[in-house]
């Protein structure tokens, strides 16, 4: 008896649900998710690098300079990421069809 094939499951059920409903929304969601993941991985790497550098400091002055530089750079990167997210969301919203809540009155039979 031949083995029955197991249906392939999408590794990302949310993307499958969105693409079934609206492919443009699924694409926008994937872009936003990918960008968030990239940023988080980059920040974790920089945090580890900063931690190693701070542990290697030999004077309080050196530590203070490194810490202030780290905080300044992190704040700038978070601000830049927020701008990128707003751009992605604006791009996604501009491509979406607007939801209409008003009723079209030409559908009422007279």
Tab-separated table of C-alpha atoms in Angstrom:
chain	number	residue	atom	x	y	z
A	1	UNK	CA	0.000	0.000	0.000
A	2	UNK	CA	1.573	3.348	-0.990
A	3	UNK	CA	2.200	5.881	1.687
A	4	UNK	CA	-0.141	8.805	1.677
A	5	UNK	CA	1.509	12.139	1.320
A	6	UNK	CA	1.280	14.400	4.294
A	7	UNK	CA	0.051	17.838	3.394
A	8	UNK	CA	2.800	20.404	3.489
A	9	UNK	CA	2.227	22.914	6.204
A	10	UNK	CA	3.222	26.515	5.877
A	11	UNK	CA	5.899	27.318	8.473
A	12	UNK	CA	4.153	30.619	9.060
A	13	UNK	CA	0.390	30.172	9.497
A	14	UNK	CA	-0.228	33.914	9.847
A	15	UNK	CA	1.313	34.559	6.435
A	16	UNK	CA	-0.824	31.804	4.915
A	17	UNK	CA	-3.965	33.297	6.401
A	18	UNK	CA	-3.070	36.779	5.178
A	19	UNK	CA	-2.142	35.635	1.688
A	20	UNK	CA	-5.433	33.780	1.357
A	21	UNK	CA	-7.239	36.970	2.262
A	22	UNK	CA	-5.007	39.603	0.696
A	23	UNK	CA	-1.628	38.887	-0.933
A	24	UNK	CA	-0.554	42.531	-0.615
A	25	UNK	CA	-1.201	42.448	3.132
A	26	UNK	CA	0.799	39.235	3.435
A	27	UNK	CA	3.730	40.799	1.584
A	28	UNK	CA	3.636	43.908	3.763
A	29	UNK	CA	3.420	41.813	6.920
A	30	UNK	CA	6.415	39.717	5.831
A	31	UNK	CA	8.473	42.829	5.044
A	32	UNK	CA	7.703	44.344	8.441
A	33	UNK	CA	8.432	41.083	10.261
A	34	UNK	CA	11.687	40.593	8.376
A	35	UNK	CA	12.822	44.142	9.134
A	36	UNK	CA	11.987	43.785	12.842
A	37	UNK	CA	13.880	40.490	13.038
A	38	UNK	CA	16.902	41.932	11.239
A	39	UNK	CA	16.994	44.920	13.554
A	40	UNK	CA	16.632	42.802	16.700
A	41	UNK	CA	19.443	40.470	15.653
A	42	UNK	CA	21.685	43.409	14.798
A	43	UNK	CA	20.966	45.098	18.143
A	44	UNK	CA	21.660	41.919	20.132
A	45	UNK	CA	25.015	41.574	18.363
A	46	UNK	CA	25.907	45.197	19.135
A	47	UNK	CA	24.792	44.758	22.753
A	48	UNK	CA	27.116	41.779	23.164
A	49	UNK	CA	29.980	43.704	21.591
A	50	UNK	CA	29.370	46.633	23.936
A	51	UNK	CA	29.207	44.308	26.933
A	52	UNK	CA	32.545	42.733	25.996
A	53	UNK	CA	34.113	46.162	25.527
A	54	UNK	CA	32.732	47.408	28.872
A	55	UNK	CA	34.091	44.335	30.660
A	56	UNK	CA	37.529	45.091	29.193
A	57	UNK	CA	37.580	48.698	30.440
A	58	UNK	CA	40.415	49.523	32.829
A	59	UNK	CA	39.294	52.905	34.118
A	60	UNK	CA	36.012	54.561	35.088
A	61	UNK	CA	36.614	57.280	32.484
A	62	UNK	CA	36.974	54.728	29.709
A	63	UNK	CA	33.821	52.956	30.886
A	64	UNK	CA	31.859	56.213	31.007
A	65	UNK	CA	32.946	57.170	27.474
A	66	UNK	CA	32.062	53.733	26.150
A	67	UNK	CA	28.698	53.703	27.918
A	68	UNK	CA	27.701	57.159	26.686
A	69	UNK	CA	28.739	56.254	23.139
A	70	UNK	CA	26.747	53.027	23.360
A	71	UNK	CA	23.618	54.817	24.616
A	72	UNK	CA	23.877	57.544	21.982
A	73	UNK	CA	24.319	55.018	19.160
A	74	UNK	CA	21.500	52.795	20.445
A	75	UNK	CA	19.088	55.725	20.713
A	76	UNK	CA	19.945	56.780	17.150
A	77	UNK	CA	19.498	53.260	15.819
A	78	UNK	CA	16.135	52.845	17.553
A	79	UNK	CA	14.972	56.180	16.125
A	80	UNK	CA	16.116	55.131	12.639
A	81	UNK	CA	14.314	51.805	13.026
A	82	UNK	CA	11.120	53.563	14.081
A	83	UNK	CA	11.349	55.705	10.934
A	84	UNK	CA	11.845	52.608	8.773
A	85	UNK	CA	8.831	50.937	10.382
A	86	UNK	CA	6.655	54.001	9.769
A	87	UNK	CA	7.776	54.015	6.121
A	88	UNK	CA	6.963	50.316	5.714
A	89	UNK	CA	3.572	50.714	7.369
A	90	UNK	CA	2.766	53.803	5.301
A	91	UNK	CA	3.743	51.953	2.137
A	92	UNK	CA	1.576	48.989	3.158
A	93	UNK	CA	-1.379	51.209	4.027
A	94	UNK	CA	-1.178	53.160	0.775
A	95	UNK	CA	-1.391	49.939	-1.232
A	96	UNK	CA	-4.362	48.620	0.717
A	97	UNK	CA	-7.874	49.319	-0.362
A	98	UNK	CA	-9.624	51.671	2.021
A	99	UNK	CA	-12.308	50.208	4.199
A	100	UNK	CA	-15.627	51.817	3.599
A	101	UNK	CA	-18.092	52.106	6.407
A	102	UNK	CA	-20.541	54.324	4.587
A	103	UNK	CA	-23.440	52.748	2.817
A	104	UNK	CA	-23.967	53.085	-0.877
A	105	UNK	CA	-27.554	54.221	-1.254
A	106	UNK	CA	-27.875	53.325	-4.912
A	107	UNK	CA	-28.429	49.680	-3.952
A	108	UNK	CA	-31.876	50.351	-2.438
A	109	UNK	CA	-34.694	49.367	-4.827
A	110	UNK	CA	-37.368	52.013	-5.288
